[in-house]
PDB file of C-alpha atoms in Angstrom:
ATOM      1  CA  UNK A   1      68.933 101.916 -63.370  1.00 87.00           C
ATOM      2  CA  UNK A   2      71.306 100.377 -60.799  1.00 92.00           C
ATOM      3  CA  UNK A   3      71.845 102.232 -57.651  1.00 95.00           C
ATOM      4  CA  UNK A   4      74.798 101.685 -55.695  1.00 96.00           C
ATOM      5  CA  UNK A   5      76.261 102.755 -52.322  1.00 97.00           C
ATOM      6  CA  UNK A   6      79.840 103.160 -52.860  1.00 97.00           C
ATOM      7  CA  UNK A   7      80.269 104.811 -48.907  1.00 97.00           C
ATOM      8  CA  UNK A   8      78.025 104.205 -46.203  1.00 95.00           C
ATOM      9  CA  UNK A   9      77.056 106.834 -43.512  1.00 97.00           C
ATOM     10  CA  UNK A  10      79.753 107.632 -40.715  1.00 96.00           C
ATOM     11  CA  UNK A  11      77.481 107.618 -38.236  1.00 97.00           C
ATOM     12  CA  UNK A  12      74.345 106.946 -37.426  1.00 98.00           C
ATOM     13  CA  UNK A  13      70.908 109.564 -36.995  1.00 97.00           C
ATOM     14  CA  UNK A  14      70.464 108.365 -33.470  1.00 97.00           C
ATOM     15  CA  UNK A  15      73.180 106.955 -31.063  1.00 96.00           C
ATOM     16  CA  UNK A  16      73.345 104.311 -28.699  1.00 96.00           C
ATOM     17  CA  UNK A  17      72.805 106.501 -25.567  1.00 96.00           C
ATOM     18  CA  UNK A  18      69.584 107.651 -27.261  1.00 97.00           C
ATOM     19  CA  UNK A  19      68.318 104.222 -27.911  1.00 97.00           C
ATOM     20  CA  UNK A  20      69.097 103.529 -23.991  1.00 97.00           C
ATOM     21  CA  UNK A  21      67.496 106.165 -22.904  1.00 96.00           C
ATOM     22  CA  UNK A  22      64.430 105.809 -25.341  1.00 97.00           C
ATOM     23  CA  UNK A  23      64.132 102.065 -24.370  1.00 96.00           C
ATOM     24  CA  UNK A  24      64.783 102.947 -20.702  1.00 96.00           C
ATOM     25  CA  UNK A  25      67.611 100.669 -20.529  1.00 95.00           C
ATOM     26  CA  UNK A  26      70.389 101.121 -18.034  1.00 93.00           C
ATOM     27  CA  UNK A  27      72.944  98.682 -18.377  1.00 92.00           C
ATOM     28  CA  UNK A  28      74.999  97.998 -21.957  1.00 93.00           C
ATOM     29  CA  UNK A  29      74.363  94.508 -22.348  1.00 92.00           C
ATOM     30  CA  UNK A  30      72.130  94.882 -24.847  1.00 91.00           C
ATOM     31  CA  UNK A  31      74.764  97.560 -26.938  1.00 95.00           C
ATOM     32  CA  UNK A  32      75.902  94.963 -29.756  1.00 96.00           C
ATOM     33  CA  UNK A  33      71.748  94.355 -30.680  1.00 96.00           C
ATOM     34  CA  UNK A  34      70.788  98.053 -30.183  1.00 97.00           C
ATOM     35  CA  UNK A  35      73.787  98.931 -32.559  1.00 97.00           C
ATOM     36  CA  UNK A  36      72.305  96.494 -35.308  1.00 97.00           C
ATOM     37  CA  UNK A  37      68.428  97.434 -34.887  1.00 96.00           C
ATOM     38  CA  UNK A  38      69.440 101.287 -35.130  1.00 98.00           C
ATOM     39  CA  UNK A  39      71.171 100.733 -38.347  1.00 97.00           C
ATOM     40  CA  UNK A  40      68.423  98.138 -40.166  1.00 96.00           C
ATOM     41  CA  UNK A  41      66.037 100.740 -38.625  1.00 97.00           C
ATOM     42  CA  UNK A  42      67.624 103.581 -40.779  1.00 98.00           C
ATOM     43  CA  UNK A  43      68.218 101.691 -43.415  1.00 97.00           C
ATOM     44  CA  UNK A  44      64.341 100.642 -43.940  1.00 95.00           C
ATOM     45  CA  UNK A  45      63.199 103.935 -43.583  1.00 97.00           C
ATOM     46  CA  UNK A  46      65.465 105.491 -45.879  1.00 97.00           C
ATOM     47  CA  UNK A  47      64.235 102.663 -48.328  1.00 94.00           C
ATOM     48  CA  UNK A  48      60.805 103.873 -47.425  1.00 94.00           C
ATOM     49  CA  UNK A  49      61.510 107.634 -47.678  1.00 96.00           C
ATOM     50  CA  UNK A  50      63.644 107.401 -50.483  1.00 95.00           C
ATOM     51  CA  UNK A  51      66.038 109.452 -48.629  1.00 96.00           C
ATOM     52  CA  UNK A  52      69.488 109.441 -47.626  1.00 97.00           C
ATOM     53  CA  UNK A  53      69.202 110.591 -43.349  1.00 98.00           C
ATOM     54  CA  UNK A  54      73.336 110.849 -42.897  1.00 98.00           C
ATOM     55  CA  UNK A  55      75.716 111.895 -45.507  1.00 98.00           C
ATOM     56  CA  UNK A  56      76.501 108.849 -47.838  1.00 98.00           C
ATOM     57  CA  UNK A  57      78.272 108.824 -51.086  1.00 98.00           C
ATOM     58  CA  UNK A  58      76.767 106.763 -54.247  1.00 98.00           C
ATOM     59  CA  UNK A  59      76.315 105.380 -58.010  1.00 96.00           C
ATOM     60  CA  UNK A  60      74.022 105.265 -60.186  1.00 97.00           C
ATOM     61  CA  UNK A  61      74.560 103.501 -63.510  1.00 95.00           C
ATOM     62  CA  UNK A  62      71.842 104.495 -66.104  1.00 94.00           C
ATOM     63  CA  UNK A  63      71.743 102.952 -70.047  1.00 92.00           C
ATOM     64  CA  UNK A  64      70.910 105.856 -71.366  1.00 91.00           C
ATOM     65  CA  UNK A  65      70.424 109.803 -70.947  1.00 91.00           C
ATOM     66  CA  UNK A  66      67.083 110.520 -70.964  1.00 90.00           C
ATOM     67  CA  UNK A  67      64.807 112.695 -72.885  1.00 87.00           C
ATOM     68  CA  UNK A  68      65.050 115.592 -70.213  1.00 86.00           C
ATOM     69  CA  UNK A  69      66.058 115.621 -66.860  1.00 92.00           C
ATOM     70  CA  UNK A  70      68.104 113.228 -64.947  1.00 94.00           C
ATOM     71  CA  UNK A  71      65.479 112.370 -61.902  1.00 94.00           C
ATOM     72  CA  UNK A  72      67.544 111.129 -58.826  1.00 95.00           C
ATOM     73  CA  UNK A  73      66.490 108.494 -56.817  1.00 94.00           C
ATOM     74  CA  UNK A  74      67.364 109.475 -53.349  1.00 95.00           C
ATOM     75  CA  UNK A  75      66.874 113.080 -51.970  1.00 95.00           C
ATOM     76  CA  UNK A  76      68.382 115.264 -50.689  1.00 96.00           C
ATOM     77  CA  UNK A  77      71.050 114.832 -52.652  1.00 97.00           C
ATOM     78  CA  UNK A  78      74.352 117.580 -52.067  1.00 96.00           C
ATOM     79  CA  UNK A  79      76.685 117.067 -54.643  1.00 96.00           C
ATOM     80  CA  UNK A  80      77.585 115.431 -58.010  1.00 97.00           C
ATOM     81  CA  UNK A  81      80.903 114.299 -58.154  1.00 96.00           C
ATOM     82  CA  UNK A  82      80.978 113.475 -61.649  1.00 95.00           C
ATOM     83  CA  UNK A  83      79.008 112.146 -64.452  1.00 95.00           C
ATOM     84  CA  UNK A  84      80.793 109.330 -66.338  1.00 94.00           C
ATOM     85  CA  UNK A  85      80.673 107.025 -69.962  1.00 93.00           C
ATOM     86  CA  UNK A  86      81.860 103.969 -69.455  1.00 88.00           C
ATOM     87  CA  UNK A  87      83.011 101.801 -72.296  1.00 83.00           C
ATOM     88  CA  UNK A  88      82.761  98.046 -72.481  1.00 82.00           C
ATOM     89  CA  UNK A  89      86.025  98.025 -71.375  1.00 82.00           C
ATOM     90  CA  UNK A  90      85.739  99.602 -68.067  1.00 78.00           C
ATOM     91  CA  UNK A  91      87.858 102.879 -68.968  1.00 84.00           C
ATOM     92  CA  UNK A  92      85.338 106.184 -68.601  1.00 86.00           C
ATOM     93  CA  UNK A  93      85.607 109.457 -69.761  1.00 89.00           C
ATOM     94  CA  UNK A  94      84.526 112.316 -67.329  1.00 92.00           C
ATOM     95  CA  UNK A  95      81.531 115.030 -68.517  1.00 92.00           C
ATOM     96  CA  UNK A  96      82.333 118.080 -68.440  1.00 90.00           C
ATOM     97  CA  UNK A  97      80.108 119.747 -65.670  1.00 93.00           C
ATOM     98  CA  UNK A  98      79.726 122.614 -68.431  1.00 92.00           C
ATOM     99  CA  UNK A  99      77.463 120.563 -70.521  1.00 91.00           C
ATOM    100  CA  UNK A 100      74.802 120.118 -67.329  1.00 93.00           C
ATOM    101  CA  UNK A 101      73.171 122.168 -64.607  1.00 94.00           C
ATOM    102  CA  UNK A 102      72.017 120.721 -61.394  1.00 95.00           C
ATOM    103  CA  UNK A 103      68.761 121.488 -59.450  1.00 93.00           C
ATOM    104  CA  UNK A 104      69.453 119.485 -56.061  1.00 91.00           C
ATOM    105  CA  UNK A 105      67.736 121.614 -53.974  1.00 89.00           C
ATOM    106  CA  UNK A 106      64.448 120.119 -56.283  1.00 89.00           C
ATOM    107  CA  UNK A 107      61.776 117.458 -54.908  1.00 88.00           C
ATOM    108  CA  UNK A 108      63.156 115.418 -56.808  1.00 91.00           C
ATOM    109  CA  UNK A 109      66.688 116.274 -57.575  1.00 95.00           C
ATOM    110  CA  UNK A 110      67.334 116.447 -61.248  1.00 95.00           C
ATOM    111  CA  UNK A 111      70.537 116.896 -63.340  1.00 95.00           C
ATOM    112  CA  UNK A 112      69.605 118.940 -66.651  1.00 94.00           C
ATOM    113  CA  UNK A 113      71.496 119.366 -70.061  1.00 92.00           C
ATOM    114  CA  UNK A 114      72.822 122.450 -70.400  1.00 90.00           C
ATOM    115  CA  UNK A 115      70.997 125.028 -72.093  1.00 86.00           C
ATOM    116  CA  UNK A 116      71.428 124.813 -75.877  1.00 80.00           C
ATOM    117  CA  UNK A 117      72.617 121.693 -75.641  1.00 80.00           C
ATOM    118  CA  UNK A 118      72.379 117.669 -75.675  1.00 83.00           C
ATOM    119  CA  UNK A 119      73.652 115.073 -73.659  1.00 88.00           C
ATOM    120  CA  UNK A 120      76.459 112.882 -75.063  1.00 87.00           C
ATOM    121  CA  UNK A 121      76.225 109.371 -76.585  1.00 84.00           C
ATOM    122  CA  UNK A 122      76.641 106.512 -73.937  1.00 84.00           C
ATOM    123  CA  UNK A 123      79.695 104.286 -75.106  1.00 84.00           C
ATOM    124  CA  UNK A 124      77.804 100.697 -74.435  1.00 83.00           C
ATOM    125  CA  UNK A 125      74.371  99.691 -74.062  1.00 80.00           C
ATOM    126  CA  UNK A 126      73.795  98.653 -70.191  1.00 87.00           C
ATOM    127  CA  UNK A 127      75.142 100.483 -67.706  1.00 86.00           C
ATOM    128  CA  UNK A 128      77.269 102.676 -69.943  1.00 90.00           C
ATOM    129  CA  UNK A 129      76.538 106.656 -67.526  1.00 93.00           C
ATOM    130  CA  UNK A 130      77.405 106.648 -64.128  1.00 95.00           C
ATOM    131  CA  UNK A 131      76.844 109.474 -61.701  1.00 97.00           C
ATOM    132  CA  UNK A 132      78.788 109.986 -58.648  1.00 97.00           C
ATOM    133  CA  UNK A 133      76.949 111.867 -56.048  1.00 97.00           C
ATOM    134  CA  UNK A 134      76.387 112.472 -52.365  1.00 97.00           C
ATOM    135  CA  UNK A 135      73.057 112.244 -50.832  1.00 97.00           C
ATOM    136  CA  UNK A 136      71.996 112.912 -46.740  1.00 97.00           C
ATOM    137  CA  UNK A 137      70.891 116.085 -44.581  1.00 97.00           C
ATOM    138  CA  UNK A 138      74.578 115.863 -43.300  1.00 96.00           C
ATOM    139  CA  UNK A 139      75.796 114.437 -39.924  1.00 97.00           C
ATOM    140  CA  UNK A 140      73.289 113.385 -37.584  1.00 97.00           C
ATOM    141  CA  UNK A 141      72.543 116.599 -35.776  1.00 97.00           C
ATOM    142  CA  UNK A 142      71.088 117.716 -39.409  1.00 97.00           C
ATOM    143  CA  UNK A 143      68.545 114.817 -39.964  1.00 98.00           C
ATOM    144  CA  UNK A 144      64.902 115.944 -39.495  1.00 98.00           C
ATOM    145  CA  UNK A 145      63.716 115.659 -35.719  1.00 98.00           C
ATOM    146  CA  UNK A 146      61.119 113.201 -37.283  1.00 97.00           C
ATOM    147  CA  UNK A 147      63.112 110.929 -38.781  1.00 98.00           C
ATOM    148  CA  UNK A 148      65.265 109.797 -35.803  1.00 98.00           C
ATOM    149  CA  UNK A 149      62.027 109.702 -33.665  1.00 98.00           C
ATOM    150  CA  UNK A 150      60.801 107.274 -36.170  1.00 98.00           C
ATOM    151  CA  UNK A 151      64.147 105.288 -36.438  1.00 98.00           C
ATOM    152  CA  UNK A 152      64.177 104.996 -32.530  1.00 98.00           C
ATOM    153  CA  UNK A 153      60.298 103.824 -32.360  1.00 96.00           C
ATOM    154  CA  UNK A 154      61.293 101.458 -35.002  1.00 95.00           C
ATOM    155  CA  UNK A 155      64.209  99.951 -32.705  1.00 96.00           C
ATOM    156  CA  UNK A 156      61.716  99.564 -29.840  1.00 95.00           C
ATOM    157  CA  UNK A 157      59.298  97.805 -31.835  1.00 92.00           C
ATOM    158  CA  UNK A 158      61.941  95.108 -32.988  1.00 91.00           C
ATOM    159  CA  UNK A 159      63.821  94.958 -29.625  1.00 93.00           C
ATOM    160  CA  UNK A 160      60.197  94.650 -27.926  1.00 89.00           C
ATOM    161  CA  UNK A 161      59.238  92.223 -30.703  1.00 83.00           C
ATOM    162  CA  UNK A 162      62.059  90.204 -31.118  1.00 76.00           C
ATOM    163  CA  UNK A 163      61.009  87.019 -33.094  1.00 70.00           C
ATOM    164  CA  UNK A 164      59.024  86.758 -36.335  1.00 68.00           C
ATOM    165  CA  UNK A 165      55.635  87.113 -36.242  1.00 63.00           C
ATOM    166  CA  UNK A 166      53.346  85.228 -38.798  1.00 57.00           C
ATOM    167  CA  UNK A 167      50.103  87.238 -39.231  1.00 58.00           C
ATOM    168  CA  UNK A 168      48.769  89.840 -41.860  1.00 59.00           C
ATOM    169  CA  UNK A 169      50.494  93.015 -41.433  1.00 56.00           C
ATOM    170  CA  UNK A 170      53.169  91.585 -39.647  1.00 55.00           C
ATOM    171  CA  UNK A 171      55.557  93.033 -41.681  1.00 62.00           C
ATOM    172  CA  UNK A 172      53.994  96.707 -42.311  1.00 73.00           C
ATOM    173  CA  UNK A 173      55.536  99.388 -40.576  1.00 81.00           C
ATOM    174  CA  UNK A 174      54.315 100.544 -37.274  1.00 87.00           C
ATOM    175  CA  UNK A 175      51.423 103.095 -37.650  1.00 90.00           C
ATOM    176  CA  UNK A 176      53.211 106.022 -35.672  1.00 92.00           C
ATOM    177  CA  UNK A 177      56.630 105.478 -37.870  1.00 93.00           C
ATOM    178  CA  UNK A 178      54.162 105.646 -40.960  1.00 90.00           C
ATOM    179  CA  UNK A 179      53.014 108.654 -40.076  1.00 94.00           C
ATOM    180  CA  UNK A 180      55.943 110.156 -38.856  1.00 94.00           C
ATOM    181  CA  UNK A 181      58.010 109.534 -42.105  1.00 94.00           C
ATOM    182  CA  UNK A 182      54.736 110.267 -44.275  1.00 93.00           C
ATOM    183  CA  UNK A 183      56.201 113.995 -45.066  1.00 92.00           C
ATOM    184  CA  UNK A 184      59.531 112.854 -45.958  1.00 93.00           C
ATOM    185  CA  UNK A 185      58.033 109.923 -48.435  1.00 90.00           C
ATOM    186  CA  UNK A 186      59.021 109.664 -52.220  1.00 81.00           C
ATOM    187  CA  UNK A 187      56.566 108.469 -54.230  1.00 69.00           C
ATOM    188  CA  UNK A 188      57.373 107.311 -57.769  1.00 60.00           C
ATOM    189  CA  UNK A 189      55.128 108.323 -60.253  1.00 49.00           C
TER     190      UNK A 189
END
């Protein structure tokens, strides 16, 4: 399973003002390093969370169709765009969306077969089904209150803590943004 982001968010969950204001900063100075933190912030968290914060369009290239369901790795996801086989030669052949139903609105989003029926035969071994889909709660006024709090503590940690530290825990995740992203986690079973 490969997972690939084919279109990065727009914006970001929290905005440069905010981070000012959070960190108590009043000049801009500091703009081109807040700019960077907010973004690595979000981006560990929604590694964490397995979640997409801001709409975000991806891939993900699978061998083969599975048994049952499609499971989807990121949450919440809003759309499939299209399911694909692609042959060793790069050329792919849409699914029809007849032959599948989608349950996005599951923890975790699955794609089914259709009822009655089967998935179709991959046309090479590796990589051979990619699905095209759309994952976020939308723009950043839609992202759970909780997740930008934790993606602005997360920014004043590093801008408080700006070079590496070299002890056990070092690199955990602040207790507070632990337990503020705790509800939103994904665990893999």
């Amino acid at each position: 399973m490969t997972l690939i982001l084919t279109a990065g968010p727009a914006e970001e969950p929290v905005t440069l003002g905010e981070a000012r204001a959070f960190l108590r900063l009043d000049d801009t100075s500091e703009d081109g390093l807040l700019a960077a933190l907010i973004t690595a912030a979000r981006a560990v968290l929604e590694g964490e969370t397995r979640r997409a914060f801001v709409t975000q369009s991806w891939r993900l290239l699978i061998d083969r169709f599975p048994e049952g369901a499609i499971v989807m790795p990121l949450a919440p996801v809003t759309e499939v765009t299209a399911i694909s086989l692609v042959a060793r030669n790069g050329e792919s052949e849409t699914v029809d969306p007849a032959l599948y139903d989608l349950e996005l609105g599951a923890e975790p989003p699955r794609i089914h077969p259709a009822a009655g029926g089967g998935w179709p035969a991959p046309k090479k071994r590796a990589g051979g089904i990619a699905i095209e889909f759309t994952a976020g709660y939308g723009g950043p006024a839609s992202v759970p209150q909780a997740l930008k709090h934790a993606v602005l503590l997360l920014v004043a940690h590093w801008f408080e803590t700006r070079l590496p530290v070299a002890f056990e825990g070092a690199n955990e995740i602040p207790f507070t943004v632990g337990a503020l992203i705790a509800p939103y986690r994904r665990f893999r079973l």
